PDB file of C-alpha atoms in Angstrom:
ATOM      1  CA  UNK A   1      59.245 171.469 108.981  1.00 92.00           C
ATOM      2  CA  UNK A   2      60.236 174.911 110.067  1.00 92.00           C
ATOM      3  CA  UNK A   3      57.558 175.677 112.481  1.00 93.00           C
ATOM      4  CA  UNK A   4      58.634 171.776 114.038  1.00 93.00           C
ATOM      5  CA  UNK A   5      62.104 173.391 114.819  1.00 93.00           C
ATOM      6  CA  UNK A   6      60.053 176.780 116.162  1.00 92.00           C
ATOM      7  CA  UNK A   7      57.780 175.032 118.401  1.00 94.00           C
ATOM      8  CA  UNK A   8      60.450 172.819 120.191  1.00 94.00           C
ATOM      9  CA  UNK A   9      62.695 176.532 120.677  1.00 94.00           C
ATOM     10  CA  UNK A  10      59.231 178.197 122.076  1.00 94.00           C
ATOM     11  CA  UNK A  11      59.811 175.826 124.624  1.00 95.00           C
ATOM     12  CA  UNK A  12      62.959 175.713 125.553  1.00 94.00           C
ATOM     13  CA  UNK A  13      62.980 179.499 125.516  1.00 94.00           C
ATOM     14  CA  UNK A  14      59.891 179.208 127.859  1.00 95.00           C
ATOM     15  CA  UNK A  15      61.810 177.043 130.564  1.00 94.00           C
ATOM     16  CA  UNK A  16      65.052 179.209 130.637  1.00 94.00           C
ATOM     17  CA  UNK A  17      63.439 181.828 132.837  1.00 94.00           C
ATOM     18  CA  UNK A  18      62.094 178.908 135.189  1.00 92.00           C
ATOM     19  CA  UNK A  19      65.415 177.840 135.306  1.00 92.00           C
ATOM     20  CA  UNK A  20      67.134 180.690 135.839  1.00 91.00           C
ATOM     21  CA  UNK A  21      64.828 181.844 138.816  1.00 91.00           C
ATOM     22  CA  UNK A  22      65.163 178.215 140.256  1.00 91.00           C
ATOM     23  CA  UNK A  23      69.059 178.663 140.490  1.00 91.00           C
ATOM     24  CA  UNK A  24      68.836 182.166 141.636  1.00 88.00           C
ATOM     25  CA  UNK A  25      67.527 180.582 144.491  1.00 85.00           C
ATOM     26  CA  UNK A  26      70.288 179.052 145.559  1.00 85.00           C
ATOM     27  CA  UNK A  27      73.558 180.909 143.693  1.00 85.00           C
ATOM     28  CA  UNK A  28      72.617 184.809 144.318  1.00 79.00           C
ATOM     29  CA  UNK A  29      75.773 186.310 143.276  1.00 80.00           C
ATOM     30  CA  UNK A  30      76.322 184.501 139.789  1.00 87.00           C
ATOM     31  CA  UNK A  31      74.128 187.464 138.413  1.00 88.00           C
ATOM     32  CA  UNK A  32      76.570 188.066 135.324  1.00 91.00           C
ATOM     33  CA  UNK A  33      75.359 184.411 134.378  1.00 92.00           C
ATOM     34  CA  UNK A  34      72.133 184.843 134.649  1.00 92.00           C
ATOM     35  CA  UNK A  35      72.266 188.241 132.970  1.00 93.00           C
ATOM     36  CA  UNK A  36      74.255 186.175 130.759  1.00 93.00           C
ATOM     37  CA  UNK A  37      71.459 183.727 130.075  1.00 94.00           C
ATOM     38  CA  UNK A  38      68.717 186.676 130.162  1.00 93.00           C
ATOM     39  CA  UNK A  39      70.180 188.387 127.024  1.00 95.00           C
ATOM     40  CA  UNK A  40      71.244 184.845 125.292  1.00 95.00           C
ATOM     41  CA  UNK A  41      67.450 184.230 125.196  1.00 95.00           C
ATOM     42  CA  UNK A  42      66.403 187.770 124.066  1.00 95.00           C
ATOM     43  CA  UNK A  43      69.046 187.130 121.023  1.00 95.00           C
ATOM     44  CA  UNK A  44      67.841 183.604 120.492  1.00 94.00           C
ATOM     45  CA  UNK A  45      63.963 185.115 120.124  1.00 94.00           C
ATOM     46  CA  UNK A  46      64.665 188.029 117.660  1.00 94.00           C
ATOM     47  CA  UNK A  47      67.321 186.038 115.597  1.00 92.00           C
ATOM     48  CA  UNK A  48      65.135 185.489 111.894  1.00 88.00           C
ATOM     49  CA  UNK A  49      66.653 183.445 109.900  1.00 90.00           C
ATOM     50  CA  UNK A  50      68.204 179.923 110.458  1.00 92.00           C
ATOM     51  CA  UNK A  51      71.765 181.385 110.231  1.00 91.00           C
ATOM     52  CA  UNK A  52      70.966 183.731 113.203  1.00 93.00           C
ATOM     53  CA  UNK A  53      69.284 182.012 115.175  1.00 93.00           C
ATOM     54  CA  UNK A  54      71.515 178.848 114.723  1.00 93.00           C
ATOM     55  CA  UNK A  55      74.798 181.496 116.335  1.00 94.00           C
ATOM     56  CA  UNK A  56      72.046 182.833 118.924  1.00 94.00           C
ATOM     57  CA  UNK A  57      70.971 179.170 119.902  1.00 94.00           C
ATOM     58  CA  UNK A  58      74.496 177.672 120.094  1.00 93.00           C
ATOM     59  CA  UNK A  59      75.031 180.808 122.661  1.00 94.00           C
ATOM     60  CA  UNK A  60      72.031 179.830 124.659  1.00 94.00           C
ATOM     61  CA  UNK A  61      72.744 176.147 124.812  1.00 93.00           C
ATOM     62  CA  UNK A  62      76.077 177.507 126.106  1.00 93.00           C
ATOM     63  CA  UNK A  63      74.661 179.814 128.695  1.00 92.00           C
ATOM     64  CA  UNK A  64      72.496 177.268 130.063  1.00 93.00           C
ATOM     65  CA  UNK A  65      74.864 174.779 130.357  1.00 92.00           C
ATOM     66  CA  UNK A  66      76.909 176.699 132.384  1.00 92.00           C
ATOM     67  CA  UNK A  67      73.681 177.364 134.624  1.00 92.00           C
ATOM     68  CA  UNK A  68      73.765 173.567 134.813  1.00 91.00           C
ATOM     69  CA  UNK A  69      77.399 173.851 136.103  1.00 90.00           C
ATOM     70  CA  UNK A  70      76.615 175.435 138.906  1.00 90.00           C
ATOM     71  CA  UNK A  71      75.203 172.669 140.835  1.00 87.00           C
ATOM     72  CA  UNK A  72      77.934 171.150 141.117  1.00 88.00           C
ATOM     73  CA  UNK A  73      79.155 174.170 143.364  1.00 87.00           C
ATOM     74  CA  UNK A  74      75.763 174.360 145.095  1.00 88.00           C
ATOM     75  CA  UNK A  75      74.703 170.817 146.837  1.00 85.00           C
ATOM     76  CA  UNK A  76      71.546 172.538 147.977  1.00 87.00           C
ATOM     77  CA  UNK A  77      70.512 173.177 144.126  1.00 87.00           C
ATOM     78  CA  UNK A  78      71.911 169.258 142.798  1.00 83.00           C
ATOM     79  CA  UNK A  79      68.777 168.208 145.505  1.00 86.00           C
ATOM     80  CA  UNK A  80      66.089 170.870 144.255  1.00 90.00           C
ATOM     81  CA  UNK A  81      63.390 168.988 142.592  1.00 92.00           C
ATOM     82  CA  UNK A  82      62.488 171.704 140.791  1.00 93.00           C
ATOM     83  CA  UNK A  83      65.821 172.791 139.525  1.00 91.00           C
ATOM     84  CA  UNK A  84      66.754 168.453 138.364  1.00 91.00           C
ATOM     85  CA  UNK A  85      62.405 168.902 136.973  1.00 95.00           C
ATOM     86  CA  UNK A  86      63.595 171.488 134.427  1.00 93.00           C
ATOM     87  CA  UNK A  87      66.796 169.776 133.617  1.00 93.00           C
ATOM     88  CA  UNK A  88      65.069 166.839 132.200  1.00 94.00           C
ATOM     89  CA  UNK A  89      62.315 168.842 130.329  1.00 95.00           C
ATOM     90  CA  UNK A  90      65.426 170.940 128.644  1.00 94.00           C
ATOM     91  CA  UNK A  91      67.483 167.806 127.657  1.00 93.00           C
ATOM     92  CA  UNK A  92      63.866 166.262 126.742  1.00 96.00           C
ATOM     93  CA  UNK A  93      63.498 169.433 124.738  1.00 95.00           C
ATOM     94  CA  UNK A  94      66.942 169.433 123.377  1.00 93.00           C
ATOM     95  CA  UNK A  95      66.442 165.991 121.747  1.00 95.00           C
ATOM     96  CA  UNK A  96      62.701 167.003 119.872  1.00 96.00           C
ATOM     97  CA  UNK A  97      64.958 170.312 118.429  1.00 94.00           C
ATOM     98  CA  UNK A  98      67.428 167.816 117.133  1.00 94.00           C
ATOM     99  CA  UNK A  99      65.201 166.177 115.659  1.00 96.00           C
ATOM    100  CA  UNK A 100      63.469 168.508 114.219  1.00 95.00           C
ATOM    101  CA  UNK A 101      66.113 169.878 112.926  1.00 95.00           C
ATOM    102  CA  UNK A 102      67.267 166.800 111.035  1.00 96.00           C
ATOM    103  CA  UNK A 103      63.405 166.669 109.296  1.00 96.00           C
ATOM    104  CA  UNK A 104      63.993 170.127 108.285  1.00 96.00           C
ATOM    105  CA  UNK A 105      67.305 169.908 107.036  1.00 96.00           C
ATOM    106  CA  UNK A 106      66.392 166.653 104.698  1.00 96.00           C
ATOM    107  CA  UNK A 107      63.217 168.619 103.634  1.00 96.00           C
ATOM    108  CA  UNK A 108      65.875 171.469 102.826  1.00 95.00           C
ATOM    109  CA  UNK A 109      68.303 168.757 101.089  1.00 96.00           C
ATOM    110  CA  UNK A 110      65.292 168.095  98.936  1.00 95.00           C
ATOM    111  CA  UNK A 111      63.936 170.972  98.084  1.00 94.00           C
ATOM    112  CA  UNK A 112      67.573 171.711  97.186  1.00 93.00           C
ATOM    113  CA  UNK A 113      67.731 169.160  94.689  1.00 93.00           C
ATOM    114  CA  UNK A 114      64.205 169.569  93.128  1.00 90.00           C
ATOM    115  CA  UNK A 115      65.323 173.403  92.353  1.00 90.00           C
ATOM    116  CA  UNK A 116      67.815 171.709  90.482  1.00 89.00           C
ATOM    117  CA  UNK A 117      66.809 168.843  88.626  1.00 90.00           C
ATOM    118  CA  UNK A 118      65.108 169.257  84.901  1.00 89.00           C
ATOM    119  CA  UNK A 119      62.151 170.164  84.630  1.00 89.00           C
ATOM    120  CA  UNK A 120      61.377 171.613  87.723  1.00 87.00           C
ATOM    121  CA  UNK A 121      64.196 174.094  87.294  1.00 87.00           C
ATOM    122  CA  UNK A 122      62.416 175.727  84.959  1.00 88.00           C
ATOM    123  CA  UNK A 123      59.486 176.249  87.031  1.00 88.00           C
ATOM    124  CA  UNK A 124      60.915 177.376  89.966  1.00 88.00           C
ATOM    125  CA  UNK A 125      63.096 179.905  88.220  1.00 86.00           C
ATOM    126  CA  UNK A 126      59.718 181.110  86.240  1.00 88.00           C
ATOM    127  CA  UNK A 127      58.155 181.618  89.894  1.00 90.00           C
ATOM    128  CA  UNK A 128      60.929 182.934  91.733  1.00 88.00           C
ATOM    129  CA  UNK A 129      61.940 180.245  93.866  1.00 91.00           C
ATOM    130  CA  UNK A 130      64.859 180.724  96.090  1.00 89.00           C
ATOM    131  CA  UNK A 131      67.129 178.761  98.043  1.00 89.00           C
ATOM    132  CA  UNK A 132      66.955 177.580 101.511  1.00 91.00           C
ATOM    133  CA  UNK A 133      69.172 178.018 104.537  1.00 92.00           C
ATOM    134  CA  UNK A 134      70.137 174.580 106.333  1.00 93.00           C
ATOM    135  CA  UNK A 135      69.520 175.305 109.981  1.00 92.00           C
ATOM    136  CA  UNK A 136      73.238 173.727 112.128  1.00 91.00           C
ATOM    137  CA  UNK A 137      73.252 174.846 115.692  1.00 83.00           C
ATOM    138  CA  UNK A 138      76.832 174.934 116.592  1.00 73.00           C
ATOM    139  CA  UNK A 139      78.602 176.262 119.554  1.00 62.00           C
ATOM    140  CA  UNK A 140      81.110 179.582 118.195  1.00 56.00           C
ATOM    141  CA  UNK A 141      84.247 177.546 120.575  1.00 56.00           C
ATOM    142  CA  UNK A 142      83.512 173.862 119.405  1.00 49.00           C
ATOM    143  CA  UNK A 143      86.569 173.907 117.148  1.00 48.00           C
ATOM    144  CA  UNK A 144      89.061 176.194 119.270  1.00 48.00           C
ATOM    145  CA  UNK A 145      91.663 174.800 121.188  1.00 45.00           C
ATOM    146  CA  UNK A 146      90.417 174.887 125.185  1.00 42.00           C
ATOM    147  CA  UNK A 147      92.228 177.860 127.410  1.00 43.00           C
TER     148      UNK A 147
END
């Protein structure tokens, strides 16, 4: 289930660099956002376990979004088939990651709740067993109160 949720961030952290050159086209001195977006990704791919690389992914989703942002102050990039091409493979992308996500999670769940149920207890603690992390993508500002 793990390597479901792995694939579907490969790619996603395999179109952020299209993306990113697409709308340096067009938006030349946003550099801090695409250096932004640059080092979001470089977190996102040495992040280990799900914990940290749930935090680094909520920061990428967050970085590209904001890419997406800006074509609303560039017209010529809201028309750049291209630029609309790689917003529909990351949204595309963004669904398979949920829902791989939710297959690993109830595999977790279960695995959870075989640890502790009779008799298998006993055999996982006999074999060293441990638990599982849950892997929840969530953006750091969800819950703050907006500036």
């Amino acid at each position: 289930a793990w390597s479901g949720i792995d694939v579907q961030l490969k790619r996603r952290h395999d179109l952020v660099p299209n993306l990113v050159a697409t709308a340096q086209g067009y938006a030349r001195h946003e550099a801090q956002l695409f250096e932004a977006v640059s080092r979001a990704r470089s977190d996102a791919l040495r992040a280990r376990s799900p914990h940290d690389l749930g935090r680094a992914e909520a920061i990428l989703q967050s970085a590209i979004g904001q890419v997406f942002a800006l074509k609303e102050s560039y017209p010529d990039l809201r028309s750049d088939r291209l630029f609309l091409d790689l917003q529909d493979q990351l949204a595309d992308t963004e669904d398979k990651v949920q829902a791989a996500r939710r297959i690993y999670n109830g595999n977790v769940r279960d695995y959870k709740n075989r640890l502790q149920t009779f008799p298998t207890v006993l055999v996982a603690r006999s074999f060293g067993f441990q638990d599982r992390e849950y892997f929840e993508i969530e953006a750091p500002d969800e819950r703050a109160a907006p500036r």
